[in-house]
Tab-separated table of N, CA and C in Angstrom:
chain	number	residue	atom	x	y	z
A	1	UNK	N	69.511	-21.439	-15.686
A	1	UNK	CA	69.970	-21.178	-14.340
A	1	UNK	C	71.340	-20.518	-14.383
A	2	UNK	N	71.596	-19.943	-13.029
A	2	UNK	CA	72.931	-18.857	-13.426
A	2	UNK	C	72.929	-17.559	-12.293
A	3	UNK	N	73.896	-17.107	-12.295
A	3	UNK	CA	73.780	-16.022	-11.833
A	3	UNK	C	73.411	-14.493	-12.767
A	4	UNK	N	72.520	-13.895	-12.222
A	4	UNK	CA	72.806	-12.852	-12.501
A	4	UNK	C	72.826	-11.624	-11.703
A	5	UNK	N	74.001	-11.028	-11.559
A	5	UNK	CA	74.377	-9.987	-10.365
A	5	UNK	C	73.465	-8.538	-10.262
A	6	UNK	N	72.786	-8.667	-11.070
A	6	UNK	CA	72.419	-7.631	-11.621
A	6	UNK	C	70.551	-7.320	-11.275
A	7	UNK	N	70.255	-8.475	-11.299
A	7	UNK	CA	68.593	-8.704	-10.921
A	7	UNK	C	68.572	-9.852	-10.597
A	8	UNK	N	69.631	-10.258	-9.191
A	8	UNK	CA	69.452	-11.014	-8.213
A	8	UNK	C	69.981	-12.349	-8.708
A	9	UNK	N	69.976	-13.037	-7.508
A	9	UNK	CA	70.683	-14.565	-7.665
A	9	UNK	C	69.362	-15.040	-8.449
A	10	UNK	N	69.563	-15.894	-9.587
A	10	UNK	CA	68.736	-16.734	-10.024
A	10	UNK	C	68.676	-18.462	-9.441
A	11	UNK	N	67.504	-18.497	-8.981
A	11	UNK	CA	67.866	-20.213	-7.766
A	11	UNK	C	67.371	-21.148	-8.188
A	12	UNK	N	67.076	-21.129	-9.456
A	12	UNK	CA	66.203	-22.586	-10.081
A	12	UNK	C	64.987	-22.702	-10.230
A	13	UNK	N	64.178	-21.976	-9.134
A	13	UNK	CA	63.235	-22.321	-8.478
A	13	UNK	C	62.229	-23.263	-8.345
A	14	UNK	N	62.792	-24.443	-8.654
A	14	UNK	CA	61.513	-25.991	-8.149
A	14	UNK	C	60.479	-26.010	-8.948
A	15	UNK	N	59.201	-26.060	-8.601
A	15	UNK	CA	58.297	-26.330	-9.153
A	15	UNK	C	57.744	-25.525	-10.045
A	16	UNK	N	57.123	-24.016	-9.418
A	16	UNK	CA	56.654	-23.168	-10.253
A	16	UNK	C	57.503	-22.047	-11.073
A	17	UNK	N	58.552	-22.226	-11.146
A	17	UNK	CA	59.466	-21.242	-11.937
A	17	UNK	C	60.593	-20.896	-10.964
A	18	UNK	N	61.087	-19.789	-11.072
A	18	UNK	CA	62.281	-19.029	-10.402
A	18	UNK	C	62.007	-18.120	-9.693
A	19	UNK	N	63.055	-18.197	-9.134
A	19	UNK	CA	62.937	-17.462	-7.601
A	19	UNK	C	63.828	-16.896	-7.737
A	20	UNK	N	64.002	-15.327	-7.336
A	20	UNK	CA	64.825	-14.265	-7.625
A	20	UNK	C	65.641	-13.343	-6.137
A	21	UNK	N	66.308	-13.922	-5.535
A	21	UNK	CA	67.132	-13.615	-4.350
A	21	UNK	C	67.295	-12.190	-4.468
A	22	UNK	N	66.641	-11.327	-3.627
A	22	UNK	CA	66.334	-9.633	-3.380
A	22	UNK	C	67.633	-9.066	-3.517
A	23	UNK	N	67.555	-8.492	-4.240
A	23	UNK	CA	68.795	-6.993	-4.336
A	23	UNK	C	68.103	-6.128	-2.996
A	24	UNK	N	68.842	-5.289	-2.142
A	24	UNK	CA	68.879	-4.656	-1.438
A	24	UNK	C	69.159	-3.040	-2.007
A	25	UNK	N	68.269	-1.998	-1.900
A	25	UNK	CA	68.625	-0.872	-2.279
A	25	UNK	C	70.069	-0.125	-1.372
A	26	UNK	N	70.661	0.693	-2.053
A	26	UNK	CA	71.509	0.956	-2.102
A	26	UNK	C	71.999	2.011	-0.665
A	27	UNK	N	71.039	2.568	-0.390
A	27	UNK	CA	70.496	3.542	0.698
A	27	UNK	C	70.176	3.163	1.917
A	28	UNK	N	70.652	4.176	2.891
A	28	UNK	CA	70.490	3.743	4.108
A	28	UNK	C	69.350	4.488	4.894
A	29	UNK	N	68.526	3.576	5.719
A	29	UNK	CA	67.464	4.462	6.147
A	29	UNK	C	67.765	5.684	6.511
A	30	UNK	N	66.755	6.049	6.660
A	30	UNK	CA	67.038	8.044	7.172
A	30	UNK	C	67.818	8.270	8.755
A	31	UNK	N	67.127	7.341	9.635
A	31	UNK	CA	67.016	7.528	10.871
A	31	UNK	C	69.086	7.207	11.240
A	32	UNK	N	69.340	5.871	9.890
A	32	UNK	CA	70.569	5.757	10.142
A	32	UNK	C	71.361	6.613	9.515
A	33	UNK	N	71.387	7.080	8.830
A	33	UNK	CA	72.060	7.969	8.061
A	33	UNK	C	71.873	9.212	8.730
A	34	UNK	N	71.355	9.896	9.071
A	34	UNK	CA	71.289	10.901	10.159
A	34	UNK	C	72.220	10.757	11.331
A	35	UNK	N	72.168	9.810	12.071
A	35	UNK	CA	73.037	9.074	12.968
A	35	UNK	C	74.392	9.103	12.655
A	36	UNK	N	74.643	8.448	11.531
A	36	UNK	CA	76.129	8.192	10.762
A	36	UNK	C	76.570	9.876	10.424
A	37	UNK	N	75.732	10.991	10.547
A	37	UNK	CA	76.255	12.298	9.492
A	37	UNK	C	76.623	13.105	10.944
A	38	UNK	N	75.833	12.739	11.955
A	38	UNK	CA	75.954	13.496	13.249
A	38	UNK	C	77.414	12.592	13.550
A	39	UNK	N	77.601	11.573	13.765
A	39	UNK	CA	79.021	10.987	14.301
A	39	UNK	C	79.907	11.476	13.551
A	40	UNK	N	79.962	11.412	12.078
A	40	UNK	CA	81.108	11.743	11.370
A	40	UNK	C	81.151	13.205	11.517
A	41	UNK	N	80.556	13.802	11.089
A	41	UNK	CA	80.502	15.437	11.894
A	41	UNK	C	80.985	15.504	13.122
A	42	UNK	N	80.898	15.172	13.979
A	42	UNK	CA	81.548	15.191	15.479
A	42	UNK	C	83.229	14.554	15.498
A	43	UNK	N	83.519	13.693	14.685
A	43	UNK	CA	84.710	13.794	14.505
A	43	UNK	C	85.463	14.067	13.998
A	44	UNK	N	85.006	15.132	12.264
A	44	UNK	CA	85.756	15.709	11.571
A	44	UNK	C	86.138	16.694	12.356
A	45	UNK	N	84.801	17.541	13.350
A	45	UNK	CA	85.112	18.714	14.183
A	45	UNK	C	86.514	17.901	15.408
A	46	UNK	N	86.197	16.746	16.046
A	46	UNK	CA	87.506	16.366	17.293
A	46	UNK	C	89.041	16.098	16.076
A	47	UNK	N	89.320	15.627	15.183
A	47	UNK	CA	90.019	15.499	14.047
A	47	UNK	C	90.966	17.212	14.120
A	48	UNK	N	90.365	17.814	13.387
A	48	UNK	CA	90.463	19.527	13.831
A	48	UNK	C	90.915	19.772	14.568
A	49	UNK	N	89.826	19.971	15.875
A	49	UNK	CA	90.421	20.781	16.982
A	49	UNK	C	91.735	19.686	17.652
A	50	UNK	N	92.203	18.018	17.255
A	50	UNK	CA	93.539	17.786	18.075
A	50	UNK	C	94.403	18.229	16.858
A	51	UNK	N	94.024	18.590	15.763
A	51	UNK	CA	95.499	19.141	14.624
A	51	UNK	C	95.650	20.300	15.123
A	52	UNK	N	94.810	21.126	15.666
A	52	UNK	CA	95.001	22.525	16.183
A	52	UNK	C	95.757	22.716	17.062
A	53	UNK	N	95.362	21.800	18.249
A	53	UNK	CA	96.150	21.421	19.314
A	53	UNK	C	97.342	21.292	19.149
A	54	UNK	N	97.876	19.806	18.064
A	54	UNK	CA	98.926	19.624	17.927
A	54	UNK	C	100.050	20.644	17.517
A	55	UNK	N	99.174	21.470	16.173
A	55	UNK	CA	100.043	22.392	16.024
A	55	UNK	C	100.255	23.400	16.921
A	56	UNK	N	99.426	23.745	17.949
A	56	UNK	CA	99.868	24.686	18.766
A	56	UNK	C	101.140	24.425	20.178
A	57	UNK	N	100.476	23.230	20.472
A	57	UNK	CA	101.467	22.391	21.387
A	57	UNK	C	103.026	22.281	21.069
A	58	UNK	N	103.375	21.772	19.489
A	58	UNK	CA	104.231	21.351	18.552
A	58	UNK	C	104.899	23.282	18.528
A	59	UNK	N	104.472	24.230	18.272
A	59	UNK	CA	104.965	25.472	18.448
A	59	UNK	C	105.762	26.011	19.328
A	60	UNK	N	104.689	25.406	20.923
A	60	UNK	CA	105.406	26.118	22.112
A	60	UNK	C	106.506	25.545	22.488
A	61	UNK	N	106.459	24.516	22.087
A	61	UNK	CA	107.691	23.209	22.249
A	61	UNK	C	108.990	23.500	21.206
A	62	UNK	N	108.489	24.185	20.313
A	62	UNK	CA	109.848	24.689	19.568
A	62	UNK	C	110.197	25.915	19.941
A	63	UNK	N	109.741	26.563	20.358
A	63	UNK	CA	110.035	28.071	20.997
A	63	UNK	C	110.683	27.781	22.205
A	64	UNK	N	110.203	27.119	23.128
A	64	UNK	CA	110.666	26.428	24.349
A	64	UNK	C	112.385	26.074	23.896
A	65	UNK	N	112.028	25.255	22.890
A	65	UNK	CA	113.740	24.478	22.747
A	65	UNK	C	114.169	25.611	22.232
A	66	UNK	N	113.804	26.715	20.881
A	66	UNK	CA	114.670	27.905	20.449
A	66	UNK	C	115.287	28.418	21.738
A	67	UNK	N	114.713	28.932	22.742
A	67	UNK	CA	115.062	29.318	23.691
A	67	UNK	C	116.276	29.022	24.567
A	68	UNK	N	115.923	27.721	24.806
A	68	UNK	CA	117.215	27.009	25.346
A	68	UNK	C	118.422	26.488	24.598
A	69	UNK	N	117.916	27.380	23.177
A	69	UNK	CA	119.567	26.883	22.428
A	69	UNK	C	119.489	25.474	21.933
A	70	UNK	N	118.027	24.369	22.114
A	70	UNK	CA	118.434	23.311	21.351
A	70	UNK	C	118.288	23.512	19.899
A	71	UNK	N	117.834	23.782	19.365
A	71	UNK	CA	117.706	23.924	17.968
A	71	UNK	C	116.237	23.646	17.456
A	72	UNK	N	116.092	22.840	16.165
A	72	UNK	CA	114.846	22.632	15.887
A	72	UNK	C	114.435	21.269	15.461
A	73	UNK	N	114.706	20.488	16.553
A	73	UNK	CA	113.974	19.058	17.186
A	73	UNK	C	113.024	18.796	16.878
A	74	UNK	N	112.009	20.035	16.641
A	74	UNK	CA	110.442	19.312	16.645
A	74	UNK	C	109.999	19.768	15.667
A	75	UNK	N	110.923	20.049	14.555
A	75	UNK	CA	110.288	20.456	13.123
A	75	UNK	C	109.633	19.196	12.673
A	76	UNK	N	110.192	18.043	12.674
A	76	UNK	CA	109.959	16.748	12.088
A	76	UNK	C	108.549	16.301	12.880
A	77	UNK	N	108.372	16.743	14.208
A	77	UNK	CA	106.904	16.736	14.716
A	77	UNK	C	106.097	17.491	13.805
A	78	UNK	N	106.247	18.713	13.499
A	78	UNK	CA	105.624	19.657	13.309
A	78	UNK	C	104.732	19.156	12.031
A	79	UNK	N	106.029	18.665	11.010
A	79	UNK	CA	105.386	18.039	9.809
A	79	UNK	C	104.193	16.543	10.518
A	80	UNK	N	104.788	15.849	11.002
A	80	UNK	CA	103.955	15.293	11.394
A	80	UNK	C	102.300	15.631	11.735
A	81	UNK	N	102.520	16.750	12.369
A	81	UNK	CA	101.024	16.980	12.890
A	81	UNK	C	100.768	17.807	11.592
A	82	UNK	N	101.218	18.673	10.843
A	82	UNK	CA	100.387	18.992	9.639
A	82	UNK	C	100.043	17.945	8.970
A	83	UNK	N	100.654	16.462	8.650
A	83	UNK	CA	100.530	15.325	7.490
A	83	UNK	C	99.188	14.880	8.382
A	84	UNK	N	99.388	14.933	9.239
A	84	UNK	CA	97.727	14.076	9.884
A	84	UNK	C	96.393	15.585	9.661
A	85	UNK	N	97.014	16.944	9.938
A	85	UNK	CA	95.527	17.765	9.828
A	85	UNK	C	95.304	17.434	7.904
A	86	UNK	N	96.308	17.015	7.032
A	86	UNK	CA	96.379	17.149	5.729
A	86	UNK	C	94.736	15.930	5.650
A	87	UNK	N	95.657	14.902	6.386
A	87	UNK	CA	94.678	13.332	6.103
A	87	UNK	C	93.207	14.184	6.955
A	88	UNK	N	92.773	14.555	7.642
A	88	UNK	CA	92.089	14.910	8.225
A	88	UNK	C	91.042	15.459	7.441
A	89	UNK	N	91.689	16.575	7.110
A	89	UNK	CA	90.675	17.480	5.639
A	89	UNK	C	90.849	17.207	4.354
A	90	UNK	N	91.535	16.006	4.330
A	90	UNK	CA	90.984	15.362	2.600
A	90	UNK	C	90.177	13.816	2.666
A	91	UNK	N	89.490	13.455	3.854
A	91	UNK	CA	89.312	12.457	4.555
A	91	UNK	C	88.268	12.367	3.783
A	92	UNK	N	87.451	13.203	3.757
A	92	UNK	CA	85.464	12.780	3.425
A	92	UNK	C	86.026	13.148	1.331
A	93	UNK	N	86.194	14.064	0.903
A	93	UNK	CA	86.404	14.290	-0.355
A	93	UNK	C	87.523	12.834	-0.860
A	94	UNK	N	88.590	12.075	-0.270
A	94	UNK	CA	89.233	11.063	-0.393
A	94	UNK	C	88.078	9.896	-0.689
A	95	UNK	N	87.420	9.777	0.233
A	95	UNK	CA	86.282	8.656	0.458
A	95	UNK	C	85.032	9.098	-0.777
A	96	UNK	N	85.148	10.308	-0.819
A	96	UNK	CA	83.532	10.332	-1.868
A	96	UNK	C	83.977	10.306	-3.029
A	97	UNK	N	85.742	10.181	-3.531
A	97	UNK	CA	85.923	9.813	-4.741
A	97	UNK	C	86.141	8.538	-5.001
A	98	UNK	N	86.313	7.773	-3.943
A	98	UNK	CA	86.565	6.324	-3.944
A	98	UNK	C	85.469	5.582	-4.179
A	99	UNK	N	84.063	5.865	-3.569
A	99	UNK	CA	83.251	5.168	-3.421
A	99	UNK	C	82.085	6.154	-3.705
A	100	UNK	N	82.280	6.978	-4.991
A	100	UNK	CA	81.531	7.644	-5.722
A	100	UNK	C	80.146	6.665	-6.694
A	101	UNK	N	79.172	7.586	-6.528
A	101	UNK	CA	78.206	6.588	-6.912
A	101	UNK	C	77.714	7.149	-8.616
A	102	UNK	N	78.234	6.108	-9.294
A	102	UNK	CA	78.151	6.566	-10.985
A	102	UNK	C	77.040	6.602	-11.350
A	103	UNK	N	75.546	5.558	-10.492
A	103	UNK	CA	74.536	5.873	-11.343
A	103	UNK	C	73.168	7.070	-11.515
């Protein structure tokens, strides 16, 4: 008796031998995984288009202040909204090296 992680919990099994607690395959049905590729797709694209935003917003707002002689206030935004489009587009390649599948 024992565990083994590998081909399931081993449980003793009572009378006629052992009983072998199901490993679950690794994969997700189709219907969900389809589901999951359409959502994450829809928000890599909303992800995008608010870094776009930001950076464009973050622009007029420094031109705005060039203008009026404040200076450059919203550089430190600016980086900001590039460090988030950065996280944005290394998001899925970040994750598929993390939880890369070796076998």
């Amino acid at each position: 008796m024992g565990w083994n992680y590998l081909a399931g919990a081993d449980t003793g099994g009572g009378e006629g031998g052992t009983n072998k607690v199901p490993t679950p395959d690794r994969q997700a049905p189709g219907a969900l995984a389809d589901a999951v590729d359409t959502v994450l797709g829809i928000a890599g694209w909303a992800g995008t288009a608010a870094g776009v935003a930001g950076v464009l917003v973050t622009g007029i707002m420094m031109a705005v202040s060039m203008k009026r002689g404040e200076g450059s206030e919203h550089l430190s935004r600016l980086g900001m909204v590039l460090g988030g489009c950065i996280l944005v587009a290394t998001a899925g390649p970040i994750i598929s090296f993390v939880f890369a599948d070796d076998a």
